[in-house]
Short mmCIF file of C-alpha atoms in Angstrom, two decimals:
data_model
loop_
_atom_site.label_atom_id
_atom_site.label_comp_id
_atom_site.label_asym_id
_atom_site.label_seq_id
_atom_site.Cartn_x
_atom_site.Cartn_y
_atom_site.Cartn_z
CA ILE G 1 -2.43 4.87 -14.47
CA ARG G 2 -0.12 7.65 -11.86
CA ASN G 3 -3.44 8.25 -9.58
CA ASN G 4 -6.40 7.38 -11.65
CA LYS G 5 -9.47 7.20 -9.00
CA SER G 6 -11.78 5.13 -11.41
CA ILE G 7 -8.61 2.56 -12.57
CA LEU G 8 -9.42 0.64 -8.55
CA PHE G 9 -12.59 -0.26 -9.10
CA ILE G 10 -12.16 -0.95 -13.32
CA PHE G 11 -9.53 -3.45 -11.93
CA LEU G 12 -11.60 -4.72 -9.14
CA LEU G 13 -15.06 -5.33 -11.46
CA ILE G 14 -12.50 -7.69 -13.53
CA VAL G 15 -11.42 -9.64 -12.21
CA ILE G 16 -15.08 -10.64 -9.73
CA ILE G 17 -16.10 -11.31 -13.67
CA ILE G 18 -12.88 -13.50 -14.14
CA GLN G 19 -13.29 -15.17 -10.67
CA ALA G 20 -17.42 -16.42 -11.65
CA PHE G 21 -16.11 -17.47 -14.61
CA ILE G 22 -13.46 -19.22 -12.58
CA VAL G 23 -16.68 -20.38 -9.88
CA LEU G 24 -18.89 -21.48 -12.26
CA LYS G 25 -16.83 -23.51 -14.30
CA THR G 26 -18.29 -21.27 -17.33
CA TYR G 27 -15.29 -22.38 -19.37
CA GLU G 28 -16.56 -25.66 -19.55
CA ILE G 29 -18.97 -24.88 -21.09
CA VAL G 30 -17.70 -22.30 -23.39
CA ASN G 31 -14.92 -24.39 -23.64
CA ILE G 32 -12.67 -21.19 -22.80
CA TYR G 33 -9.75 -21.97 -20.88
CA PHE G 34 -8.26 -18.90 -21.02
CA PHE G 35 -9.85 -17.68 -17.31
CA ASN G 36 -8.11 -20.61 -15.25
CA ASP G 37 -4.81 -21.30 -17.06
CA LEU G 38 -4.15 -17.57 -18.41
CA ILE G 39 -5.18 -15.48 -15.69
CA ASN G 40 -2.66 -15.63 -13.51
CA ILE G 41 0.15 -14.32 -16.25
CA ILE G 42 -2.01 -11.67 -17.72
CA MET G 43 -3.13 -10.16 -14.22
CA THR G 44 1.18 -9.42 -13.70
CA LEU G 45 0.07 -6.81 -16.45
CA PRO G 46 -2.10 -4.60 -13.61
CA ILE G 47 0.03 -5.26 -11.04
CA VAL G 48 3.31 -4.22 -12.82
CA LEU G 49 1.21 -0.80 -13.91
CA TRP G 50 -0.03 -0.55 -9.91
CA GLY G 51 3.31 -0.94 -9.23
CA TYR G 52 4.53 2.09 -11.58
CA SER G 53 2.12 3.77 -10.27
CA LEU G 54 3.07 3.97 -6.42
CA TYR G 55 6.71 5.14 -8.06
CA TYR G 56 5.25 8.24 -8.75
CA ARG G 57 2.18 8.35 -5.84
CA ILE G 58 4.18 8.03 -2.85
CA THR G 59 6.19 10.91 -1.35
CA ASP G 60 8.55 9.47 1.07
CA ILE G 61 11.50 7.82 -0.13
CA LYS G 62 12.25 5.09 2.31
CA ILE G 63 8.33 4.00 1.98
CA ARG G 64 8.38 4.31 -2.01
CA ASN G 65 10.96 1.18 -2.22
CA TYR G 66 9.17 -0.97 0.69
CA SER G 67 5.88 -0.45 -1.23
CA LEU G 68 7.89 -1.59 -4.69
CA ILE G 69 9.05 -4.32 -2.60
CA PHE G 70 5.51 -4.94 -1.58
CA ALA G 71 4.62 -4.74 -5.76
CA PHE G 72 7.11 -6.67 -6.34
CA LEU G 73 5.94 -9.65 -3.86
CA LEU G 74 2.56 -9.65 -5.46
CA TYR G 75 3.94 -9.95 -9.02
CA LEU G 76 5.44 -12.68 -8.08
CA TRP G 77 3.22 -14.80 -6.34
CA MET G 78 1.66 -14.80 -9.97
CA LEU G 79 3.84 -15.51 -11.61
CA ILE G 80 5.17 -18.54 -9.17
CA LYS G 81 0.96 -19.59 -9.48
CA PHE G 82 1.70 -19.34 -13.50
CA THR G 83 4.13 -22.06 -13.13
CA LYS G 84 3.10 -24.05 -11.09
CA LEU G 85 0.16 -24.64 -13.77
CA TYR G 86 2.93 -26.12 -16.38
CA CYS G 87 4.75 -27.93 -14.45
CA ASN G 88 4.92 -31.95 -14.53
CA SER G 89 7.53 -32.56 -12.21
CA MET G 90 5.91 -33.79 -9.04
CA VAL G 91 9.16 -32.54 -6.50
CA LEU G 92 8.44 -29.04 -8.39
CA ASN G 93 5.20 -28.73 -8.26
CA GLU G 94 5.23 -29.20 -4.53
CA PHE G 95 8.29 -26.81 -4.13
CA LEU G 96 5.87 -23.93 -6.14
CA TRP G 97 3.36 -25.09 -3.95
CA TYR G 98 5.17 -24.08 -0.26
CA LEU G 99 6.90 -21.24 -2.43
CA TYR G 100 3.42 -19.48 -3.01
CA TYR G 101 4.03 -18.75 0.67
CA VAL G 102 7.40 -16.31 0.52
CA PRO G 103 5.73 -13.64 -1.19
CA PHE G 104 1.98 -14.15 1.22
CA LEU G 105 3.97 -13.31 4.01
CA LEU G 106 6.77 -11.08 2.72
CA SER G 107 3.73 -8.87 1.79
CA ILE G 108 1.92 -9.16 4.53
CA TYR G 109 5.31 -8.16 6.63
CA ILE G 110 6.58 -5.64 4.38
CA TYR G 111 2.96 -3.48 4.76
CA PHE G 112 3.62 -4.11 8.74
CA ARG G 113 6.48 -2.49 8.41
CA ILE G 114 5.31 0.54 6.19
CA ILE G 115 2.63 0.96 8.51
CA LEU G 116 5.01 1.15 11.69
CA LEU G 117 7.25 3.86 9.60
CA THR G 118 4.73 5.66 9.02
CA THR G 119 2.65 5.58 12.43
CA SER G 120 5.46 5.02 15.00
CA LYS G 121 7.06 8.14 16.30
CA ASP G 122 10.50 5.83 17.30
CA LYS G 123 10.16 3.47 14.28
CA ASN G 124 11.00 0.74 16.17
CA ARG G 125 13.20 -1.61 15.08
CA ILE G 126 13.58 -4.52 17.45
CA ILE G 127 10.56 -4.85 17.02
CA SER G 128 10.37 -4.25 13.12
CA LYS G 129 13.62 -6.97 13.03
CA VAL G 130 12.01 -9.45 15.52
CA PHE G 131 8.59 -9.59 13.29
CA PHE G 132 11.02 -9.93 10.45
CA ILE G 133 12.99 -12.73 12.00
CA ILE G 134 9.64 -14.86 12.54
CA THR G 135 8.86 -14.63 9.58
CA VAL G 136 11.24 -15.23 7.80
CA LEU G 137 11.36 -18.95 9.99
CA LEU G 138 7.42 -19.49 9.28
CA ILE G 139 8.80 -19.19 5.30
CA ILE G 140 11.46 -21.68 6.10
CA LEU G 141 8.58 -24.04 7.73
CA VAL G 142 7.15 -23.87 4.74
CA LEU G 143 9.59 -24.46 2.32
CA THR G 144 10.55 -27.69 4.02
CA ASN G 145 7.46 -29.20 5.04
CA SER G 146 8.31 -32.24 2.06
CA PHE G 147 10.66 -33.44 4.86
CA HIS G 148 8.77 -32.68 8.23
CA HIS G 149 5.02 -32.35 6.71
CA LEU G 150 4.43 -30.07 10.11
CA VAL G 151 2.76 -27.36 7.88
CA PHE G 152 0.13 -29.70 5.55
CA SER G 153 0.50 -33.97 4.93
CA PHE G 154 -1.36 -34.75 1.69
CA LYS G 155 -1.12 -37.45 -0.71
CA THR G 156 -0.42 -35.31 -3.68
CA VAL G 157 -0.54 -31.64 -4.61
CA TYR G 158 -1.99 -32.57 -8.14
CA ILE G 159 -5.62 -33.56 -5.91
CA PRO G 160 -5.60 -29.88 -3.41
CA LYS G 161 -8.62 -31.12 -1.90
CA LYS G 162 -7.17 -34.08 -0.18
CA HIS G 163 -4.40 -32.44 1.64
CA LYS G 164 -4.65 -31.35 5.40
CA TYR G 165 -4.16 -28.53 6.98
CA GLU G 166 -1.10 -29.18 10.55
CA LEU G 167 0.07 -27.11 13.35
CA GLY G 168 2.10 -25.29 11.02
CA TYR G 169 -0.15 -24.21 8.89
CA TRP G 170 -2.22 -22.80 12.29
CA LEU G 171 1.05 -20.87 13.30
CA VAL G 172 1.69 -19.33 9.69
CA LEU G 173 -2.23 -17.93 9.72
CA SER G 174 -1.97 -17.16 13.34
CA TRP G 175 0.73 -14.95 12.17
CA LEU G 176 -0.73 -13.32 9.35
CA ILE G 177 -3.65 -12.26 11.70
CA VAL G 178 -0.96 -10.58 14.31
CA LEU G 179 0.48 -8.48 11.36
CA GLY G 180 -2.35 -7.20 10.55
CA LEU G 181 -3.99 -7.04 13.54
CA TYR G 182 -1.21 -4.88 15.10
CA SER G 183 -0.67 -2.90 11.43
CA LEU G 184 -4.62 -1.85 12.30
CA PHE G 185 -3.43 -1.52 15.88
CA ASN G 186 -0.74 1.31 14.82
CA ILE G 187 -3.76 2.69 12.26
CA PHE G 188 -6.07 3.32 14.93
CA ASN G 189 -3.66 5.29 17.28
CA PHE G 190 -2.45 7.46 14.08
CA TYR G 191 -5.85 8.16 13.74
CA ARG G 192 -6.67 9.19 17.91
CA ASN G 193 -7.00 12.50 17.32
CA ARG G 194 -9.35 11.96 13.69
CA LYS G 195 -12.65 10.87 13.14
CA LYS G 196 -12.59 7.18 12.58
CA ASN G 197 -15.43 7.31 10.44
CA GLN G 198 -12.61 6.79 7.59
CA LEU G 199 -11.05 3.73 9.11
CA LEU G 200 -14.58 1.90 8.27
CA LEU G 201 -13.45 1.21 4.77
CA LEU G 202 -9.90 -0.15 5.75
CA VAL G 203 -11.71 -2.72 8.71
CA SER G 204 -14.13 -3.46 5.89
CA VAL G 205 -11.64 -4.63 3.70
CA PHE G 206 -9.61 -6.28 5.94
CA VAL G 207 -12.79 -8.73 7.22
CA LEU G 208 -13.57 -9.32 3.48
CA MET G 209 -10.12 -10.76 3.92
CA LEU G 210 -10.40 -12.79 6.76
CA LEU G 211 -13.89 -14.35 5.97
CA TYR G 212 -12.37 -15.24 2.46
CA ASN G 213 -9.75 -17.15 3.26
CA THR G 214 -11.74 -18.39 6.67
CA GLY G 215 -14.50 -19.89 3.42
CA TYR G 216 -11.14 -21.11 1.59
CA ILE G 217 -9.73 -22.88 4.31
CA VAL G 218 -13.18 -24.67 5.40
CA ARG G 219 -13.50 -25.62 1.72
CA VAL G 220 -17.18 -23.56 1.19
CA PRO G 221 -17.84 -25.02 -2.64
CA GLY G 222 -17.96 -21.73 -4.30
CA ILE G 223 -14.99 -20.11 -2.45
CA PHE G 224 -12.87 -23.29 -2.63
CA LYS G 225 -13.24 -23.35 -6.59
CA SER G 226 -11.64 -19.67 -6.36
CA ASP G 227 -8.02 -18.98 -7.38
CA PHE G 228 -7.09 -17.84 -4.09
CA SER G 229 -3.34 -16.61 -5.01
CA LEU G 230 -5.37 -13.92 -7.25
CA PHE G 231 -8.31 -13.38 -4.69
CA THR G 232 -5.78 -12.90 -1.56
CA THR G 233 -3.87 -10.48 -4.07
CA ILE G 234 -6.75 -8.46 -5.23
CA PHE G 235 -7.36 -8.21 -1.71
CA MET G 236 -3.50 -7.49 -0.91
CA ILE G 237 -3.45 -4.39 -3.87
CA TYR G 238 -7.09 -2.64 -2.28
CA ILE G 239 -6.29 -2.66 1.05
CA PHE G 240 -3.07 -0.25 0.53
CA GLU G 241 -5.09 1.76 -0.97
CA VAL G 242 -7.23 2.35 1.34
CA SER G 243 -3.99 2.79 3.02
CA ILE G 244 -2.65 5.75 0.67
CA ARG G 245 -5.98 7.32 0.43
CA MET G 246 -6.46 7.85 4.45
CA ASN G 247 -3.33 9.59 4.39
CA VAL G 248 -1.39 6.58 6.59
CA ILE G 249 0.84 6.02 3.67
CA PRO G 250 1.75 9.60 2.19
CA GLY G 251 1.41 10.16 -1.45
CA ASN G 252 -0.07 13.09 -3.41
CA PHE G 253 -3.35 11.03 -3.66
CA TYR G 254 -5.15 14.72 -2.08
CA TYR G 255 -2.90 16.85 -3.83
CA ASP G 256 -5.34 16.90 -7.54
CA SER G 257 -8.28 17.64 -5.13
CA ILE G 258 -6.58 20.37 -3.29
CA PHE G 259 -5.64 22.06 -6.77
CA ASN G 260 -8.83 21.92 -8.15
CA VAL G 261 -9.43 24.37 -5.54
CA THR G 262 -8.20 27.76 -6.91
CA PHE G 263 -4.93 27.85 -4.38
CA SER G 264 -2.80 31.09 -5.76
CA ASN G 265 1.04 31.34 -4.33
CA MET G 266 0.84 27.52 -3.16
CA VAL G 267 4.03 25.35 -3.50
CA ILE G 268 3.91 22.03 -2.02
CA VAL G 269 7.56 20.85 -1.85
CA ASP G 270 8.89 17.04 -0.23
CA LYS G 271 10.26 16.59 2.52
CA ASN G 272 13.35 17.02 1.15
CA LEU G 273 12.64 20.76 0.56
CA LYS G 274 12.41 19.77 -3.34
CA ILE G 275 9.20 21.24 -5.33
CA LYS G 276 7.04 19.02 -6.50
CA TYR G 277 3.87 21.81 -6.82
CA LEU G 278 4.39 25.56 -7.80
CA ASP G 279 1.58 27.49 -8.33
CA LYS G 280 1.41 29.16 -12.28
CA ASN G 281 1.30 32.63 -10.85
CA LEU G 282 4.70 32.59 -8.64
CA ASP G 283 7.56 32.86 -10.90
CA LYS G 284 10.42 31.35 -8.63
CA VAL G 285 10.63 30.49 -4.85
CA PRO G 286 13.58 32.52 -2.49
CA HIS G 287 16.34 29.66 -2.28
CA THR G 288 16.32 31.68 1.94
CA LEU G 289 13.37 30.35 2.56
CA PHE G 290 13.99 27.31 2.49
CA GLU G 291 17.21 27.98 4.76
CA LYS G 292 14.68 29.00 7.20
CA ILE G 293 11.83 26.12 7.56
CA ASP G 294 12.44 24.25 10.95
CA LYS G 295 11.60 20.15 10.01
CA SER G 296 10.55 20.00 13.49
CA LYS G 297 7.77 22.96 13.57
CA ASN G 298 4.22 21.08 12.14
CA LYS G 299 3.66 25.66 11.29
CA GLN G 300 5.76 28.47 10.58
CA GLU G 301 4.91 32.18 9.35
CA ILE G 302 8.68 33.33 7.81
CA ILE G 303 9.11 36.54 6.57
CA LEU G 304 12.31 37.15 4.44
CA LYS G 305 15.02 39.94 4.17
CA GLY G 306 14.04 42.00 0.78
CA TYR G 307 10.71 40.71 0.88
CA GLU G 308 8.74 42.41 3.81
CA ASN G 309 5.38 42.23 1.58
CA THR G 310 4.97 38.50 1.85
CA ILE G 311 4.46 36.58 4.63
CA PHE G 312 5.38 32.50 3.57
CA TYR G 313 3.11 30.34 5.76
CA VAL G 314 4.72 26.98 5.89
CA ASN G 315 2.37 23.89 7.03
CA LYS G 316 3.60 20.29 7.24
CA ILE G 317 1.70 17.21 5.65
CA ASN G 318 2.49 14.11 4.91
CA GLY G 319 5.47 13.14 2.91
CA GLY G 320 6.59 16.94 2.76
CA TYR G 321 5.73 20.61 3.40
CA SER G 322 2.95 22.92 2.17
CA ILE G 323 3.98 27.15 1.50
CA TYR G 324 1.53 29.52 1.61
CA PHE G 325 2.27 33.16 -0.51
CA LYS G 326 0.94 35.86 1.02
CA ASP G 327 0.60 39.50 -0.24
CA ILE G 328 0.78 42.02 2.52
CA THR G 329 1.61 45.17 0.51
CA THR G 330 -1.32 46.88 1.54
CA ILE G 331 -1.14 47.03 5.35
CA ASN G 332 2.46 47.57 4.89
CA ASN G 333 0.73 50.67 2.62
CA LEU G 334 -1.74 51.17 4.97
CA LEU G 335 0.45 51.14 8.72
CA LYS G 336 3.03 52.89 6.37
CA GLU G 337 0.46 55.84 5.98
CA ILE G 338 -0.68 55.79 9.80
CA LYS G 339 3.15 56.06 11.19
CA ASP G 340 3.19 58.93 8.23
CA LYS G 341 0.44 61.05 9.31
CA SER G 342 1.19 60.64 13.34
CA ALA G 343 4.78 61.86 13.09
CA LEU G 344 2.60 64.76 11.53
#
């Protein structure tokens, strides 16, 4: 689960099958209410496992903490949806419906915040604070809809087809699009000197999510029967995962593929210079090496006193450094031999 490359595909496949049951109302034929009523609470388990995997896969501590908040918000969304299904109070049912938008808006903001941290050099704290304030204000607007009906207007929350989208809803939707586009803009800038074809998958997931939301809003029959909360949660997990695999969010996704190729004398450390991988051919790493690493440089070649027969190649990677030990004993012996012969 920590870095299983097939688990997401299986996860998506299971969700699509279950959604097909719901959309086609198969549960009415075979009398399996599980698919409609219990799916949200059951989906909390894979979300928890996915969040657990993030703890081990995200190498930057600050971004790891934001990632765990992101996973918790999706988990909270499923709990709120499940609670609403079994709530008999009209007032509480209405409030729980509005409460969907707390994890929805905040999770999109958290993703935006993570992308800003990983792609912006100055981290742009002012933009982040302004965007957070706007997000919170929109959440308050939704939660107080009972008093003003500026977001939704309807006769009863038990008949969702009767509700109408008001100006406040379009403001919320526009803001979600702004957060998404701003995140993509930062990612494109981050990939300025790289091949852009890797961005195609990320853009595709964004577009699919937008199309699904559009279909749900205009009440396309097949889409409107589906579970909006569940489908949106899956889309958001995939957007996050693609970002990790593109190395936009610093993680150890590529470490396994790197180490499947024989790299002797290789060490991987995090940004705090704690060892994350040590080649089995190495007994230890000189402590003085870490003192010589200049964190402002992307590449370094270091020769230590007492280790004159070794060159340490230090390269900055997302979340830390790769250190390659190159033995130059043969070269030094040849140079010494040449020097001795020249002295004769």
